[in-house]
Amino acid sequence: MAQYTIKELEHLSGIKAHTIRIWEQRYKILNPKRTDTNIRYYDDADLKSLLNISVLNERGFKISKIAQMEPQQILNKVSQLCDAPCECSHHISILVSAMVDMDEVKFEKQLSTATLQLGLHQTMEQVVYPFLHKIGILWQTNNITPAHEHFVSNLIRQKLIVAIDGQVLRRKENSPTYLLYLPEGELHELVLLYMNYILRANGQHVVYLGQNLPFKDVELTHEQFQAEYICTVMTALPERDQVQPYLNKLSQRFPQSTIYVCGFQVQHDFLVFPENVVRLSRMQDLVDRLK
C-alpha cells in the first residue's frame, strides 16, 4: 500500500497542508497512520477520500457539511457533479482516483466526459497534461508502479488514436510536410500522437513514423518527402549528456528544415539550440505557430 506525506496530499489534491491539518483536527475527515518511527503518513484510502472531498469543496460544499455525509453519499454526489459541466480540476481528481484503483471504466468515463464538454484539444491541455504532472509526483514518491503509468498511458493513447482515425483529412493546398518520429529507444508516444492530431486538424501533410526510429530511417524518409518540418519528442531519451549532440546532428543533417523538439529532456537551461531547431515548451506553442 502506498504511503503519502501531508505535503504529497497537498500537491495531489490542491488542498493546502495547513487546511488538511485543520480539517483532520476539527472534522476527523482523515485517519493518518504512523510508522514504526512515529512518522505520520496517509494511505490510498485517505488520498481517494481527500480527492472526493476536494471535488465537493471546490463546488461550494462547506467542509462542515461534507463531514456529516456518509462515504457513499460523498461518492454519489461526486459522481453527479462530474457528469455535469465543471472545472477541470474535478476531472483531474477523478482520473487520479481511478488510476490508483486501476478502474478502467471510471477512468474512461471521466476522460470521455471531459472530451465531450471541452473538446479533445482543451481536454489535453487542461486535463490530461496536469493529470500527467500529478502522475510524475506519484512516480517520484514511489507511490505508483510502472503498471499504473502503463495503465493510464494506454487508455489516453487509445483515445488519441480514435480521435485521429475519426478525422476527415482536408489537406490545405500547398501545405508543408511534417515528419513526426521518436528517437531510437524512446517509447513515450502520447505527445507525438497529440501533435499528429493537431497538425491533421489544421490541414497539414503529416508523415507519422512513431516510436523508436533509428536516425538513418529519419534520413531516408526525409530524403523521400523533403519535409519542411521535423517534429520529435524526447521524454526519456537521448540521455541528458547526449541531447545536445543529438540536436546538433539534427540541425546539421537537415539544414533546410525547421525542427520542432519538445519533452522533458529538452527543457534544461544548459542546452543551446541551433538556429533551425525550435523548442516547444507546450503544445499551444505549435498551435500558435500554425495560426
Short mmCIF file of C-alpha atoms in Angstrom, two decimals:
data_model
loop_
_atom_site.label_atom_id
_atom_site.label_comp_id
_atom_site.label_asym_id
_atom_site.label_seq_id
_atom_site.Cartn_x
_atom_site.Cartn_y
_atom_site.Cartn_z
CA MET A 1 0.00 0.00 0.00
CA ALA A 2 1.25 3.45 -0.91
CA GLN A 3 2.28 5.92 1.78
CA TYR A 4 1.87 9.69 1.37
CA THR A 5 3.14 12.61 3.39
CA ILE A 6 0.79 15.53 4.02
CA LYS A 7 2.82 17.59 1.52
CA GLU A 8 2.21 14.98 -1.17
CA LEU A 9 -1.52 15.07 -0.39
CA GLU A 10 -1.37 18.84 -0.86
CA HIS A 11 0.22 18.51 -4.32
CA LEU A 12 -2.21 15.81 -5.43
CA SER A 13 -5.44 17.30 -4.09
CA GLY A 14 -4.73 21.02 -4.34
CA ILE A 15 -5.69 21.49 -0.68
CA LYS A 16 -3.08 23.21 1.47
CA ALA A 17 -1.37 21.06 4.12
CA HIS A 18 -2.39 23.58 6.78
CA THR A 19 -6.04 23.21 5.76
CA ILE A 20 -5.80 19.41 5.76
CA ARG A 21 -4.45 19.55 9.34
CA ILE A 22 -7.34 21.76 10.47
CA TRP A 23 -9.91 19.51 8.79
CA GLU A 24 -8.33 16.49 10.46
CA GLN A 25 -8.45 18.01 13.93
CA ARG A 26 -11.86 19.64 13.62
CA TYR A 27 -13.83 17.21 11.46
CA LYS A 28 -11.85 13.93 11.66
CA ILE A 29 -12.07 13.55 7.88
CA LEU A 30 -8.82 11.57 7.58
CA ASN A 31 -7.21 8.89 9.67
CA PRO A 32 -3.41 9.20 9.36
CA LYS A 33 -1.28 6.27 10.46
CA ARG A 34 2.19 6.23 11.98
CA THR A 35 5.30 4.34 11.00
CA ASP A 36 7.38 2.35 13.47
CA THR A 37 9.43 5.50 13.94
CA ASN A 38 6.28 7.51 14.75
CA ILE A 39 6.15 9.44 11.45
CA ARG A 40 2.63 10.29 10.22
CA TYR A 41 1.56 9.02 6.80
CA TYR A 42 -1.60 8.57 4.71
CA ASP A 43 -2.67 5.63 2.54
CA ASP A 44 -4.59 5.20 -0.73
CA ALA A 45 -7.95 5.34 1.05
CA ASP A 46 -7.02 8.70 2.59
CA LEU A 47 -5.92 10.05 -0.79
CA LYS A 48 -9.15 8.98 -2.54
CA SER A 49 -11.27 10.35 0.29
CA LEU A 50 -9.48 13.71 0.16
CA LEU A 51 -9.78 13.87 -3.64
CA ASN A 52 -13.55 13.38 -3.38
CA ILE A 53 -13.81 15.95 -0.60
CA SER A 54 -11.81 18.44 -2.69
CA VAL A 55 -14.26 18.00 -5.60
CA LEU A 56 -17.22 18.83 -3.37
CA ASN A 57 -15.44 21.67 -1.59
CA GLU A 58 -14.44 23.31 -4.87
CA ARG A 59 -18.08 23.16 -5.98
CA GLY A 60 -19.23 25.14 -2.95
CA PHE A 61 -19.93 22.45 -0.35
CA LYS A 62 -18.79 23.54 3.12
CA ILE A 63 -16.42 21.16 4.86
CA SER A 64 -18.73 21.06 7.89
CA LYS A 65 -21.50 19.75 5.60
CA ILE A 66 -19.21 17.22 3.89
CA ALA A 67 -18.01 15.91 7.26
CA GLN A 68 -21.58 14.94 8.12
CA MET A 69 -22.08 12.92 4.94
CA GLU A 70 -21.69 9.14 4.74
CA PRO A 71 -18.90 7.88 2.44
CA GLN A 72 -21.43 6.58 -0.09
CA GLN A 73 -23.24 9.92 -0.09
CA ILE A 74 -19.99 11.64 -0.94
CA LEU A 75 -19.31 9.21 -3.78
CA ASN A 76 -22.81 9.66 -5.20
CA LYS A 77 -22.60 13.44 -5.07
CA VAL A 78 -19.15 13.47 -6.70
CA SER A 79 -20.47 11.22 -9.47
CA GLN A 80 -23.37 13.60 -10.13
CA LEU A 81 -21.14 16.66 -10.19
CA CYS A 82 -18.60 15.10 -12.51
CA ASP A 83 -21.28 14.22 -15.05
CA ALA A 84 -22.17 17.92 -15.27
CA PRO A 85 -20.01 20.68 -16.81
CA CYS A 86 -17.39 21.64 -14.28
CA GLU A 87 -13.91 22.99 -13.80
CA CYS A 88 -11.04 20.85 -14.99
CA SER A 89 -9.65 20.19 -11.51
CA HIS A 90 -12.62 17.95 -10.81
CA HIS A 91 -11.89 15.82 -13.86
CA ILE A 92 -8.26 15.53 -12.79
CA SER A 93 -9.15 14.43 -9.25
CA ILE A 94 -11.39 11.66 -10.56
CA LEU A 95 -8.72 10.49 -13.02
CA VAL A 96 -6.15 10.26 -10.21
CA SER A 97 -8.59 8.26 -8.09
CA ALA A 98 -9.40 5.93 -10.99
CA MET A 99 -5.70 5.40 -11.67
CA VAL A 100 -4.98 4.49 -8.05
CA ASP A 101 -7.74 1.85 -8.25
CA MET A 102 -6.84 0.89 -11.83
CA ASP A 103 -10.53 1.33 -12.59
CA GLU A 104 -10.72 1.37 -16.40
CA VAL A 105 -14.46 2.07 -16.57
CA LYS A 106 -14.22 5.04 -14.22
CA PHE A 107 -11.13 6.43 -15.98
CA GLU A 108 -12.61 6.06 -19.46
CA LYS A 109 -15.93 7.59 -18.42
CA GLN A 110 -14.27 10.66 -16.91
CA LEU A 111 -11.93 11.16 -19.84
CA SER A 112 -14.84 10.84 -22.27
CA THR A 113 -16.94 13.28 -20.23
CA ALA A 114 -14.13 15.84 -20.27
CA THR A 115 -13.67 15.39 -24.03
CA LEU A 116 -17.38 15.87 -24.72
CA GLN A 117 -17.50 19.00 -22.57
CA LEU A 118 -14.22 20.61 -23.63
CA GLY A 119 -13.19 19.04 -26.92
CA LEU A 120 -10.02 16.99 -27.34
CA HIS A 121 -7.64 19.95 -27.59
CA GLN A 122 -8.75 21.60 -24.33
CA THR A 123 -9.01 18.21 -22.60
CA MET A 124 -5.37 17.52 -23.41
CA GLU A 125 -4.23 21.00 -22.36
CA GLN A 126 -6.38 21.48 -19.25
CA VAL A 127 -6.95 17.93 -18.00
CA VAL A 128 -4.51 15.35 -19.37
CA TYR A 129 -1.27 17.36 -19.06
CA PRO A 130 -1.98 18.45 -15.43
CA PHE A 131 -3.01 14.87 -14.68
CA LEU A 132 0.27 13.55 -16.08
CA HIS A 133 2.09 16.10 -13.91
CA LYS A 134 0.40 14.59 -10.85
CA ILE A 135 1.45 11.14 -12.04
CA GLY A 136 5.00 12.49 -12.04
CA ILE A 137 4.64 13.40 -8.37
CA LEU A 138 3.36 9.93 -7.55
CA TRP A 139 6.20 8.37 -9.53
CA GLN A 140 8.85 10.46 -7.78
CA THR A 141 7.48 9.47 -4.37
CA ASN A 142 7.27 5.75 -5.28
CA ASN A 143 3.51 5.67 -4.78
CA ILE A 144 2.67 4.23 -8.18
CA THR A 145 4.24 1.39 -10.12
CA PRO A 146 5.14 1.21 -13.82
CA ALA A 147 1.89 -0.74 -14.17
CA HIS A 148 -0.14 2.34 -13.13
CA GLU A 149 1.68 4.52 -15.66
CA HIS A 150 1.18 1.99 -18.46
CA PHE A 151 -2.48 1.56 -17.49
CA VAL A 152 -3.38 5.25 -17.89
CA SER A 153 -1.00 5.93 -20.78
CA ASN A 154 -2.59 3.20 -22.88
CA LEU A 155 -6.11 4.48 -22.17
CA ILE A 156 -5.13 8.02 -23.18
CA ARG A 157 -3.28 6.65 -26.21
CA GLN A 158 -6.42 4.79 -27.33
CA LYS A 159 -8.43 8.00 -27.03
CA LEU A 160 -5.96 9.88 -29.23
CA ILE A 161 -5.80 7.13 -31.86
CA VAL A 162 -9.60 7.01 -32.09
CA ALA A 163 -9.70 10.81 -32.48
CA ILE A 164 -7.03 10.71 -35.22
CA ASP A 165 -8.81 7.86 -37.00
CA GLY A 166 -12.05 9.85 -36.96
CA GLN A 167 -10.52 12.90 -38.61
CA VAL A 168 -11.60 13.74 -42.15
CA LEU A 169 -8.41 14.60 -43.99
CA ARG A 170 -8.75 18.03 -45.55
CA ARG A 171 -5.22 18.89 -46.54
CA LYS A 172 -4.71 22.54 -47.32
CA GLU A 173 -3.40 23.31 -50.78
CA ASN A 174 0.40 23.68 -50.81
CA SER A 175 0.58 22.73 -47.14
CA PRO A 176 4.10 21.82 -45.95
CA THR A 177 5.08 18.31 -44.92
CA TYR A 178 5.69 17.46 -41.27
CA LEU A 179 7.75 14.38 -40.42
CA LEU A 180 6.95 13.07 -36.89
CA TYR A 181 9.01 10.46 -35.05
CA LEU A 182 10.53 9.46 -31.70
CA PRO A 183 14.29 8.88 -31.37
CA GLU A 184 15.67 5.37 -31.15
CA GLY A 185 14.75 3.80 -27.81
CA GLU A 186 12.10 6.45 -27.00
CA LEU A 187 8.66 4.88 -26.41
CA HIS A 188 6.63 7.70 -24.78
CA GLU A 189 4.26 8.39 -27.67
CA LEU A 190 1.39 10.45 -26.20
CA VAL A 191 2.75 13.90 -27.03
CA LEU A 192 3.72 12.84 -30.56
CA LEU A 193 0.22 11.43 -31.15
CA TYR A 194 -1.31 14.67 -29.91
CA MET A 195 0.98 16.64 -32.22
CA ASN A 196 -0.18 14.41 -35.09
CA TYR A 197 -3.81 15.18 -34.23
CA ILE A 198 -3.22 18.95 -34.10
CA LEU A 199 -1.38 19.05 -37.43
CA ARG A 200 -4.00 16.97 -39.23
CA ALA A 201 -6.78 19.08 -37.73
CA ASN A 202 -5.05 22.10 -39.27
CA GLY A 203 -4.90 20.56 -42.73
CA GLN A 204 -1.17 19.79 -42.76
CA HIS A 205 0.52 16.87 -44.54
CA VAL A 206 1.88 14.53 -41.86
CA VAL A 207 4.24 11.59 -42.24
CA TYR A 208 3.93 9.77 -38.91
CA LEU A 209 6.74 7.32 -38.15
CA GLY A 210 6.03 6.65 -34.46
CA GLN A 211 8.29 5.23 -31.77
CA ASN A 212 11.88 4.08 -31.60
CA LEU A 213 13.14 5.24 -35.01
CA PRO A 214 16.84 4.87 -35.92
CA PHE A 215 18.37 8.09 -37.24
CA LYS A 216 19.18 6.53 -40.62
CA ASP A 217 15.45 5.94 -41.17
CA VAL A 218 14.74 9.60 -40.40
CA GLU A 219 17.29 10.46 -43.10
CA LEU A 220 15.77 8.07 -45.66
CA THR A 221 12.23 9.31 -45.06
CA HIS A 222 13.30 12.94 -45.21
CA GLU A 223 15.10 12.26 -48.50
CA GLN A 224 11.86 10.89 -49.94
CA PHE A 225 9.47 13.59 -48.72
CA GLN A 226 11.79 16.60 -48.30
CA ALA A 227 9.81 17.55 -45.18
CA GLU A 228 9.86 21.24 -44.38
CA TYR A 229 9.31 20.42 -40.71
CA ILE A 230 10.64 17.64 -38.50
CA CYS A 231 8.99 17.08 -35.10
CA THR A 232 10.27 14.88 -32.30
CA VAL A 233 9.73 14.37 -28.58
CA MET A 234 12.48 13.48 -26.09
CA THR A 235 10.92 12.32 -22.83
CA ALA A 236 13.48 9.79 -21.60
CA LEU A 237 15.96 9.50 -24.46
CA PRO A 238 18.53 10.52 -25.59
CA GLU A 239 20.29 10.58 -22.22
CA ARG A 240 20.89 14.06 -20.83
CA ASP A 241 24.53 14.24 -21.92
CA GLN A 242 23.57 13.12 -25.43
CA VAL A 243 20.75 15.62 -26.04
CA GLN A 244 22.97 18.48 -27.24
CA PRO A 245 24.89 16.29 -29.73
CA TYR A 246 21.57 14.91 -31.00
CA LEU A 247 20.14 18.41 -31.53
CA ASN A 248 23.33 19.44 -33.35
CA LYS A 249 23.14 16.34 -35.53
CA LEU A 250 19.52 17.09 -36.48
CA SER A 251 20.36 20.67 -37.33
CA GLN A 252 23.40 19.80 -39.44
CA ARG A 253 21.79 16.89 -41.27
CA PHE A 254 18.58 18.78 -42.13
CA PRO A 255 19.67 22.42 -42.50
CA GLN A 256 16.73 23.36 -44.76
CA SER A 257 14.09 22.06 -42.34
CA THR A 258 12.64 23.64 -39.23
CA ILE A 259 12.94 21.16 -36.37
CA TYR A 260 10.44 21.23 -33.51
CA VAL A 261 11.54 19.47 -30.31
CA CYS A 262 9.72 19.05 -27.03
CA GLY A 263 9.71 16.80 -23.98
CA PHE A 264 11.43 16.62 -20.61
CA GLN A 265 14.93 16.09 -21.98
CA VAL A 266 14.97 19.37 -23.94
CA GLN A 267 13.76 21.64 -21.13
CA HIS A 268 17.19 22.00 -19.49
CA ASP A 269 18.67 25.51 -19.37
CA PHE A 270 22.17 24.41 -20.36
CA LEU A 271 21.08 23.41 -23.90
CA VAL A 272 22.00 25.61 -26.86
CA PHE A 273 19.50 25.38 -29.72
CA PRO A 274 20.81 25.70 -33.29
CA GLU A 275 19.15 28.30 -35.49
CA ASN A 276 16.75 25.89 -37.19
CA VAL A 277 15.81 23.99 -34.00
CA VAL A 278 12.81 25.31 -32.06
CA ARG A 279 11.95 24.13 -28.56
CA LEU A 280 8.23 23.81 -27.78
CA SER A 281 7.57 24.27 -24.07
CA ARG A 282 3.89 23.37 -24.54
CA MET A 283 1.74 22.19 -27.41
CA GLN A 284 -0.04 25.56 -27.56
CA ASP A 285 3.26 26.89 -28.98
CA LEU A 286 2.71 24.70 -32.05
CA VAL A 287 -0.92 25.76 -32.34
CA ASP A 288 0.13 29.43 -32.22
CA ARG A 289 2.74 28.87 -34.94
CA LEU A 290 0.17 27.18 -37.18
CA LYS A 291 -2.10 30.22 -36.80
#
